[in-house]
Short mmCIF file of the C-alpha atoms (twelve columns), coordinates in Angstrom:
data_MODEL
# 
_entry.id   MODEL 
# 
loop_
_atom_site.group_PDB 
_atom_site.id 
_atom_site.type_symbol 
_atom_site.label_atom_id 
_atom_site.label_alt_id 
_atom_site.label_comp_id 
_atom_site.label_asym_id 
_atom_site.label_seq_id 
_atom_site.Cartn_x 
_atom_site.Cartn_y 
_atom_site.Cartn_z 
_atom_site.pdbx_PDB_model_num 
ATOM 1  C CA . MET A 1  0.000   0.000  0.000   1 
ATOM 2  C CA . GLU A 2  1.172   3.535  -0.677  1 
ATOM 3  C CA . ILE A 3  0.389   6.871  0.954   1 
ATOM 4  C CA . ARG A 4  1.209   10.102 -0.842  1 
ATOM 5  C CA . ILE A 5  1.838   13.253 1.202   1 
ATOM 6  C CA . ASN A 6  2.162   16.691 -0.369  1 
ATOM 7  C CA . ILE A 7  4.172   19.297 1.504   1 
ATOM 8  C CA . ASN A 8  5.001   22.921 0.883   1 
ATOM 9  C CA . GLU A 9  8.419   24.181 -0.105  1 
ATOM 10 C CA . TYR A 10 9.325   25.144 3.480   1 
ATOM 11 C CA . ALA A 11 8.687   21.753 5.046   1 
ATOM 12 C CA . ASP A 12 11.530  19.994 6.837   1 
ATOM 13 C CA . VAL A 13 11.692  16.927 4.584   1 
ATOM 14 C CA . SER A 14 14.413  15.121 6.524   1 
ATOM 15 C CA . TYR A 15 12.478  15.493 9.792   1 
ATOM 16 C CA . ILE A 16 9.247   14.271 8.170   1 
ATOM 17 C CA . LYS A 17 11.062  11.243 6.717   1 
ATOM 18 C CA . LYS A 18 12.600  10.454 10.105  1 
ATOM 19 C CA . LEU A 19 9.244   10.861 11.855  1 
ATOM 20 C CA . LEU A 20 7.399   8.637  9.392   1 
ATOM 21 C CA . SER A 21 10.080  5.946  9.542   1 
ATOM 22 C CA . LYS A 22 9.337   5.573  13.283  1 
ATOM 23 C CA . VAL A 23 5.652   4.749  12.693  1 
ATOM 24 C CA . LYS A 24 4.796   1.077  13.208  1 
ATOM 25 C CA . GLY A 25 4.204   -0.648 9.889   1 
ATOM 26 C CA . VAL A 26 6.113   1.835  7.735   1 
ATOM 27 C CA . VAL A 27 8.529   -0.120 5.563   1 
ATOM 28 C CA . SER A 28 10.245  2.757  3.771   1 
ATOM 29 C CA . VAL A 29 9.969   6.491  3.221   1 
ATOM 30 C CA . GLU A 30 10.942  7.841  -0.179  1 
ATOM 31 C CA . THR A 31 10.818  11.334 -1.622  1 
ATOM 32 C CA . ASP A 32 10.550  12.472 -5.191  1 
ATOM 33 C CA . GLU A 33 12.507  15.694 -5.069  1 
ATOM 34 C CA . ASP A 34 12.096  16.234 -8.808  1 
ATOM 35 C CA . VAL A 35 8.440   17.069 -8.192  1 
ATOM 36 C CA . THR A 36 8.466   20.328 -6.293  1 
ATOM 37 C CA . TYR A 37 5.972   23.101 -6.693  1 
ATOM 38 C CA . SER A 38 6.306   26.665 -5.575  1 
ATOM 39 C CA . TRP A 39 3.983   29.605 -6.041  1 
ATOM 40 C CA . ARG A 40 6.702   31.382 -8.043  1 
ATOM 41 C CA . LYS A 41 7.019   28.405 -10.389 1 
ATOM 42 C CA . ILE A 42 3.241   28.201 -10.813 1 
ATOM 43 C CA . GLU A 43 2.891   31.942 -11.487 1 
ATOM 44 C CA . ASN A 44 5.547   31.793 -14.183 1 
ATOM 45 C CA . SER A 45 4.112   28.741 -15.924 1 
ATOM 46 C CA . ASP A 46 2.458   28.995 -19.333 1 
ATOM 47 C CA . GLU A 47 -0.596  27.139 -18.020 1 
ATOM 48 C CA . PHE A 48 -1.156  29.739 -15.300 1 
ATOM 49 C CA . LYS A 49 -0.754  32.611 -17.773 1 
ATOM 50 C CA . GLN A 50 -3.301  30.972 -20.081 1 
ATOM 51 C CA . LEU A 51 -5.727  30.479 -17.187 1 
ATOM 52 C CA . ILE A 52 -5.457  34.145 -16.170 1 
ATOM 53 C CA . LYS A 53 -5.981  35.221 -19.786 1 
ATOM 54 C CA . GLN A 54 -9.057  32.987 -20.027 1 
ATOM 55 C CA . SER A 55 -10.447 34.371 -16.755 1 
ATOM 56 C CA . ARG A 56 -9.980  37.956 -17.913 1 
ATOM 57 C CA . ASN A 57 -11.747 37.190 -21.193 1 
ATOM 58 C CA . GLU A 58 -14.660 35.576 -19.342 1 
ATOM 59 C CA . ILE A 59 -15.020 38.628 -17.099 1 
ATOM 60 C CA . LYS A 60 -14.771 40.941 -20.106 1 
ATOM 61 C CA . ASN A 61 -17.521 38.973 -21.867 1 
ATOM 62 C CA . GLY A 62 -19.758 38.973 -18.783 1 
ATOM 63 C CA . GLU A 63 -19.348 35.239 -18.203 1 
ATOM 64 C CA . TYR A 64 -19.203 35.325 -14.416 1 
ATOM 65 C CA . GLU A 65 -21.455 35.113 -11.385 1 
ATOM 66 C CA . GLU A 66 -21.720 37.601 -8.560  1 
ATOM 67 C CA . PHE A 67 -22.297 36.408 -5.030  1 
ATOM 68 C CA . SER A 68 -23.676 38.324 -2.087  1 
ATOM 69 C CA . ARG A 69 -21.426 39.442 0.758   1 
ATOM 70 C CA . GLU A 70 -23.519 37.279 3.099   1 
ATOM 71 C CA . LEU A 71 -22.786 34.162 1.061   1 
ATOM 72 C CA . ILE A 72 -19.063 34.898 0.938   1 
ATOM 73 C CA . ASP A 73 -19.016 35.581 4.687   1 
ATOM 74 C CA . SER A 74 -20.902 32.346 5.399   1 
ATOM 75 C CA . ILE A 75 -18.420 30.359 3.300   1 
ATOM 76 C CA . PHE A 76 -15.484 31.761 5.239   1 
ATOM 77 C CA . ARG A 77 -17.450 31.767 8.529   1 
ATOM 78 C CA . LYS A 78 -16.994 35.461 9.006   1 
ATOM 79 C CA . LYS A 79 -19.571 36.923 11.392  1 
# 
């Protein structure tokens, strides 16, 4: 069986590996350091730029929904 854990760029990977290796039943802990994501990398990606362009076009064309302040506050539990 395999468990996949995603961590942010500031996580202490060596500590997490050491901690997980102490858990009963854990056979090995491996990391794939080639797969790292950072906000800077995402912002500079072509996919993100295309998504922003698409969003701006949708807003420009009136293809969006407006929500009430009460709904937004209820979603984020702001009282």
